[in-house]
């Protein structure tokens, strides 16, 4: 049987590139790209990705376990499913990226970056998703891209949803709550993330899931991700997942902090957690003459990171909806 994760980490073409069991047939498309199709016709398509950042290993391990169950025929499949391990080269070296952050490059933005493993891979993944979703006659299309955050967080599991002109389907948002997400963050402007790409180009209901803090392979306490894994298994096999947790809090992006020059200074400590609250008037960051100040009564910080390349996001400020 195909060991999708081991094969991807080994960087070799599997000896068998297609197969089937009593529930589904599968086809290995390329390194880290696997398509699974149920024998019966279904109305739903799902793109399930992890490892777009190579050091975010917990979701990769969860995804590998789910794929193993599907390939072993232990799990029924009620979706056409495209499974993606985003950045195999970075996964092998346990680095966020080899050259530059791939999750800023989607939607063709890779063309504006110097050519690298990541620009090539972003292009490859866009083609794979395009091909898979172009074949789709299904009415429901979801994309779940699983990550872990660099920092600790007041909400250990949360989702970030791309800006969208049409409203989100409440069934989708409610499933995200059942998958253990404690907060949902709604972007208000376009970005170069994988989920923005699938949402913008294919009208997919897309979410970037942030599941705890990044740890190396083998050092993850996967029990804290059980709720997400169980919800995924239930989703794939067409069962309703039990929702013990309360509905996630909702936030929207109030402002973005961008690093424009080497003079950039972020006025937060390295220990500042995601969703830390700052009162109105707080000076958050400075970049030459540009000052980033809290404008709402309270804003909450997300993804503070002063060490990004110039022109990229050094943090988001949120307000609660
Ligand atoms: Zn990530």
Coordinates of C-alpha atoms and ligand atoms in Angstrom, one line a residue:
X1 CA 0.0 0.0 0.0
X2 CA 1.1 3.6 -0.7
X3 CA 2.6 5.3 2.4
X4 CA 1.9 8.8 1.2
X5 CA 3.8 10.7 3.8
X6 CA 6.9 8.4 3.8
X7 CA 6.9 8.5 0.0
X8 CA 6.7 12.2 0.0
X9 CA 9.5 12.7 2.5
X10 CA 11.7 10.2 0.6
X11 CA 11.2 12.3 -2.5
X12 CA 10.7 9.2 -4.7
X13 CA 8.1 8.3 -7.3
X14 CA 6.0 5.4 -5.7
X15 CA 6.3 2.1 -7.5
X16 CA 2.5 2.0 -7.7
X17 CA 0.9 5.3 -8.7
X18 CA -2.8 4.3 -8.7
X19 CA -5.0 1.8 -7.0
X20 CA -8.5 1.1 -5.5
X21 CA -10.3 -0.5 -2.6
X22 CA -13.9 -1.2 -1.9
X23 CA -14.7 2.5 -1.3
X24 CA -12.5 4.5 -3.7
X25 CA -9.8 4.7 -6.3
X26 CA -6.7 6.8 -5.8
X27 CA -4.2 8.3 -8.1
X28 CA -0.8 9.7 -7.2
X29 CA -0.4 12.9 -9.3
X30 CA 2.9 14.2 -8.2
X31 CA 5.2 14.6 -5.2
X32 CA 2.8 15.3 -2.3
X33 CA -0.3 15.3 -4.5
X34 CA -2.9 12.5 -4.2
X35 CA -6.4 12.4 -5.7
X36 CA -9.0 10.1 -4.2
X37 CA -12.4 9.4 -5.8
X38 CA -15.3 7.4 -4.3
X39 CA -16.9 4.8 -6.6
X40 CA -20.3 6.3 -6.1
X41 CA -21.0 9.7 -7.6
X42 CA -20.9 12.5 -5.0
X43 CA -21.9 16.2 -4.9
X44 CA -19.0 17.4 -2.9
X45 CA -15.3 18.2 -3.6
X46 CA -12.7 18.8 -0.9
X47 CA -9.1 20.0 -1.1
X48 CA -7.3 19.0 2.0
X49 CA -3.7 20.4 2.4
X50 CA -1.0 20.6 5.1
X51 CA 2.7 21.3 5.1
X52 CA 2.6 24.5 3.1
X53 CA 5.0 25.6 5.9
X54 CA 7.5 22.7 6.3
X55 CA 8.0 23.0 10.0
X56 CA 4.2 22.8 10.8
X57 CA 4.2 19.0 11.2
X58 CA 1.2 18.2 13.5
X59 CA -1.3 18.7 10.7
X60 CA 0.9 16.8 8.3
X61 CA 0.8 13.8 10.7
X62 CA -3.0 14.1 11.1
X63 CA -3.5 14.3 7.4
X64 CA -1.2 11.3 6.9
X65 CA -3.3 9.2 9.3
X66 CA -6.5 10.2 7.6
X67 CA -5.0 9.2 4.2
X68 CA -3.8 5.9 5.6
X69 CA -7.3 5.1 6.8
X70 CA -8.8 6.0 3.4
X71 CA -6.2 3.9 1.5
X72 CA -6.6 1.0 3.8
X73 CA -10.4 1.1 3.1
X74 CA -11.2 1.7 6.8
X75 CA -12.9 5.0 6.1
X76 CA -15.7 5.6 3.6
X77 CA -15.4 8.6 1.3
X78 CA -18.3 10.9 0.4
X79 CA -16.2 13.6 -1.3
X80 CA -13.9 13.8 -4.3
X81 CA -10.7 14.5 -2.4
X82 CA -7.4 16.1 -3.4
X83 CA -4.8 15.7 -0.7
X84 CA -1.8 18.0 -0.8
X85 CA 1.5 18.1 1.2
X86 CA 2.4 21.6 0.3
X87 CA 6.1 22.0 0.5
X88 CA 7.9 18.6 0.6
X89 CA 11.4 20.2 0.3
X90 CA 10.7 22.3 3.4
X91 CA 9.1 19.3 5.2
X92 CA 12.3 17.3 4.7
X93 CA 14.4 20.0 6.3
X94 CA 11.8 20.9 8.9
X95 CA 11.9 24.6 7.9
X96 CA 9.1 27.0 7.4
X97 CA 10.4 27.4 3.8
X98 CA 13.6 26.9 1.9
X99 CA 13.8 30.3 0.2
X100 CA 10.7 32.4 0.8
X101 CA 7.2 32.0 2.3
X102 CA 5.0 30.1 -0.1
X103 CA 1.8 31.1 1.6
X104 CA 2.3 34.7 0.2
X105 CA 2.7 33.5 -3.4
X106 CA -0.6 32.1 -4.5
X107 CA -2.9 33.6 -7.1
X108 CA 0.0 34.0 -9.5
X109 CA 1.9 36.2 -7.0
X110 CA 4.8 33.7 -7.3
X111 CA 5.7 35.4 -10.6
X112 CA 6.7 38.5 -8.6
X113 CA 9.2 36.6 -6.4
X114 CA 12.7 35.5 -7.4
X115 CA 12.5 31.9 -8.7
X116 CA 12.9 29.3 -6.0
X117 CA 11.6 25.9 -4.9
X118 CA 8.6 27.8 -3.4
X119 CA 7.7 29.7 -6.6
X120 CA 7.8 26.5 -8.6
X121 CA 5.8 24.6 -6.0
X122 CA 3.1 27.3 -5.7
X123 CA 2.7 27.2 -9.5
X124 CA 2.5 23.4 -9.4
X125 CA -0.1 23.4 -6.7
X126 CA -2.2 26.0 -8.5
X127 CA -2.3 23.8 -11.6
X128 CA -3.2 20.7 -9.6
X129 CA -6.1 22.5 -7.8
X130 CA -7.2 24.0 -11.1
X131 CA -7.2 20.5 -12.8
X132 CA -9.0 18.9 -9.9
X133 CA -11.7 21.5 -9.5
X134 CA -12.1 22.0 -13.3
X135 CA -13.3 18.4 -13.5
X136 CA -15.7 19.1 -10.7
X137 CA -19.4 19.2 -11.3
X138 CA -20.1 19.2 -7.7
X139 CA -22.1 21.9 -6.0
X140 CA -20.2 22.0 -2.8
X141 CA -16.5 22.8 -2.8
X142 CA -14.4 23.2 0.3
X143 CA -10.7 23.8 0.9
X144 CA -9.1 23.2 4.3
X145 CA -5.5 24.2 4.6
X146 CA -4.0 23.0 7.9
X147 CA -1.2 24.9 9.7
X148 CA 0.2 25.5 13.2
X149 CA 1.1 29.0 14.4
X150 CA 4.6 30.2 15.3
X151 CA 3.4 31.7 18.6
X152 CA 1.3 30.5 21.4
X153 CA -2.2 31.7 21.3
X154 CA -5.1 32.6 23.6
X155 CA -7.2 30.5 21.2
X156 CA -4.9 27.4 20.6
X157 CA -7.0 26.4 17.5
X158 CA -8.4 29.0 15.2
X159 CA -9.3 29.5 11.6
X160 CA -8.5 32.3 9.2
X161 CA -10.9 32.9 6.3
X162 CA -10.2 34.7 3.1
X163 CA -12.0 37.9 2.0
X164 CA -15.0 36.9 0.0
X165 CA -17.7 38.9 -1.8
X166 CA -20.5 36.4 -1.0
X167 CA -21.3 35.5 2.6
X168 CA -19.9 32.3 4.1
X169 CA -22.2 29.3 4.3
X170 CA -23.2 28.9 8.0
X171 CA -22.9 25.1 7.7
X172 CA -19.3 25.5 6.8
X173 CA -18.6 27.9 9.7
X174 CA -20.4 25.6 12.1
X175 CA -18.4 22.6 10.9
X176 CA -15.2 24.6 11.7
X177 CA -16.5 25.0 15.2
X178 CA -17.1 21.2 15.4
X179 CA -13.5 20.7 14.3
X180 CA -12.4 22.4 17.5
X181 CA -11.7 25.9 16.2
X182 CA -12.2 28.4 19.1
X183 CA -12.0 31.6 16.9
X184 CA -12.6 32.5 13.3
X185 CA -10.8 35.5 11.7
X186 CA -12.3 37.0 8.6
X187 CA -9.9 38.7 6.2
X188 CA -11.2 41.9 4.6
X189 CA -8.8 42.2 1.7
X190 CA -7.1 39.8 -0.8
X191 CA -3.9 37.9 0.0
X192 CA -1.4 35.4 -1.4
X193 CA -2.5 32.5 0.7
X194 CA -3.5 29.1 -0.7
X195 CA -7.0 29.5 0.7
X196 CA -7.5 32.9 -0.8
X197 CA -6.5 31.4 -4.2
X198 CA -9.1 28.6 -4.0
X199 CA -11.8 30.9 -2.7
X200 CA -11.2 33.6 -5.3
X201 CA -10.7 31.3 -8.4
X202 CA -13.0 28.5 -7.7
X203 CA -15.5 30.0 -5.2
X204 CA -14.5 27.3 -2.7
X205 CA -15.4 27.7 0.9
X206 CA -11.9 27.9 2.2
X207 CA -10.3 28.1 5.6
X208 CA -6.7 28.2 6.9
X209 CA -6.8 26.1 10.1
X210 CA -4.2 27.0 12.8
X211 CA -3.9 24.0 15.1
X212 CA -1.6 24.7 18.0
X213 CA 2.1 25.6 17.9
X214 CA 4.8 24.4 15.5
X215 CA 6.9 21.5 16.8
X216 CA 9.3 19.1 15.0
X217 CA 8.1 15.7 13.7
X218 CA 7.5 13.2 16.5
X219 CA 7.3 15.9 19.2
X220 CA 3.7 16.8 18.6
X221 CA 1.1 15.9 21.2
X222 CA -1.4 14.7 18.7
X223 CA -4.1 14.2 21.4
X224 CA -4.8 18.0 21.4
X225 CA -5.7 17.7 17.7
X226 CA -8.0 14.7 18.2
X227 CA -11.2 16.8 17.9
X228 CA -10.0 18.1 14.5
X229 CA -9.0 14.7 13.2
X230 CA -12.3 13.1 14.3
X231 CA -14.3 15.9 12.7
X232 CA -12.3 15.4 9.5
X233 CA -12.9 11.6 9.5
X234 CA -16.6 12.2 10.1
X235 CA -16.8 14.8 7.4
X236 CA -15.1 12.6 4.8
X237 CA -17.3 9.6 5.6
X238 CA -20.5 11.7 5.5
X239 CA -21.3 11.5 9.2
X240 CA -22.2 14.4 11.4
X241 CA -19.5 15.3 13.9
X242 CA -20.4 15.8 17.5
X243 CA -20.0 19.4 18.6
X244 CA -19.3 19.6 22.3
X245 CA -17.5 22.9 22.1
X246 CA -19.2 26.3 22.1
X247 CA -19.4 28.3 18.8
X248 CA -16.1 30.0 17.9
X249 CA -15.6 33.7 18.6
X250 CA -15.6 35.8 15.4
X251 CA -13.0 38.5 14.5
X252 CA -12.4 40.6 11.5
X253 CA -9.1 42.2 10.4
X254 CA -9.0 45.9 11.4
X255 CA -5.6 46.8 10.1
X256 CA -2.4 45.1 8.8
X257 CA 1.1 46.0 10.0
X258 CA 3.5 45.8 7.1
X259 CA 7.3 45.9 7.2
X260 CA 8.3 48.4 4.6
X261 CA 12.0 49.0 5.5
X262 CA 14.9 47.9 7.6
X263 CA 13.9 50.7 10.1
X264 CA 10.8 48.6 11.0
X265 CA 10.4 48.1 14.8
X266 CA 7.6 46.0 16.3
X267 CA 6.7 47.2 19.8
X268 CA 5.8 43.7 21.1
X269 CA 7.9 41.1 22.9
X270 CA 8.8 37.8 21.4
X271 CA 6.4 36.2 23.9
X272 CA 3.4 38.2 22.9
X273 CA 0.7 35.6 22.2
X274 CA -1.8 35.6 19.3
X275 CA -5.1 37.4 20.3
X276 CA -3.4 39.5 22.9
X277 CA -5.6 42.6 23.4
X278 CA -4.2 46.2 23.0
X279 CA -6.2 49.3 24.1
X280 CA -6.9 52.3 21.8
X281 CA -3.9 54.5 21.2
X282 CA -1.3 51.9 21.8
X283 CA 1.8 52.3 19.6
X284 CA 2.2 48.9 17.9
X285 CA 5.0 49.4 15.5
X286 CA 7.1 52.1 13.7
X287 CA 8.7 52.1 10.3
X288 CA 10.4 55.4 9.6
X289 CA 7.6 58.0 9.6
X290 CA 4.9 55.4 9.6
X291 CA 3.3 54.7 13.0
X292 CA 0.9 51.8 13.6
X293 CA -1.5 52.7 16.4
X294 CA -4.6 50.9 17.8
X295 CA -7.6 52.7 16.3
X296 CA -10.6 50.7 17.7
X297 CA -11.4 50.5 21.5
X298 CA -9.6 47.2 21.6
X299 CA -7.6 45.4 18.9
X300 CA -6.2 41.9 19.1
X301 CA -2.9 41.0 17.5
X302 CA -2.5 38.0 15.2
X303 CA 0.7 36.6 13.7
X304 CA 3.1 39.3 15.0
X305 CA 6.4 38.6 13.3
X306 CA 9.0 41.5 12.8
X307 CA 11.4 39.2 10.9
X308 CA 9.5 39.1 7.6
X309 CA 11.0 40.3 4.3
X310 CA 10.3 43.9 3.4
X311 CA 6.9 44.4 1.8
X312 CA 5.4 41.6 3.8
X313 CA 2.9 41.4 6.7
X314 CA 4.5 41.7 10.1
X315 CA 1.1 41.3 11.9
X316 CA -2.6 41.7 11.8
X317 CA -4.8 43.7 14.2
X318 CA -8.3 42.3 14.7
X319 CA -11.5 43.5 16.2
X320 CA -14.2 41.2 17.6
X321 CA -17.4 41.0 15.6
Ligands
LIG1 ZN1 1.7 28.0 8.4

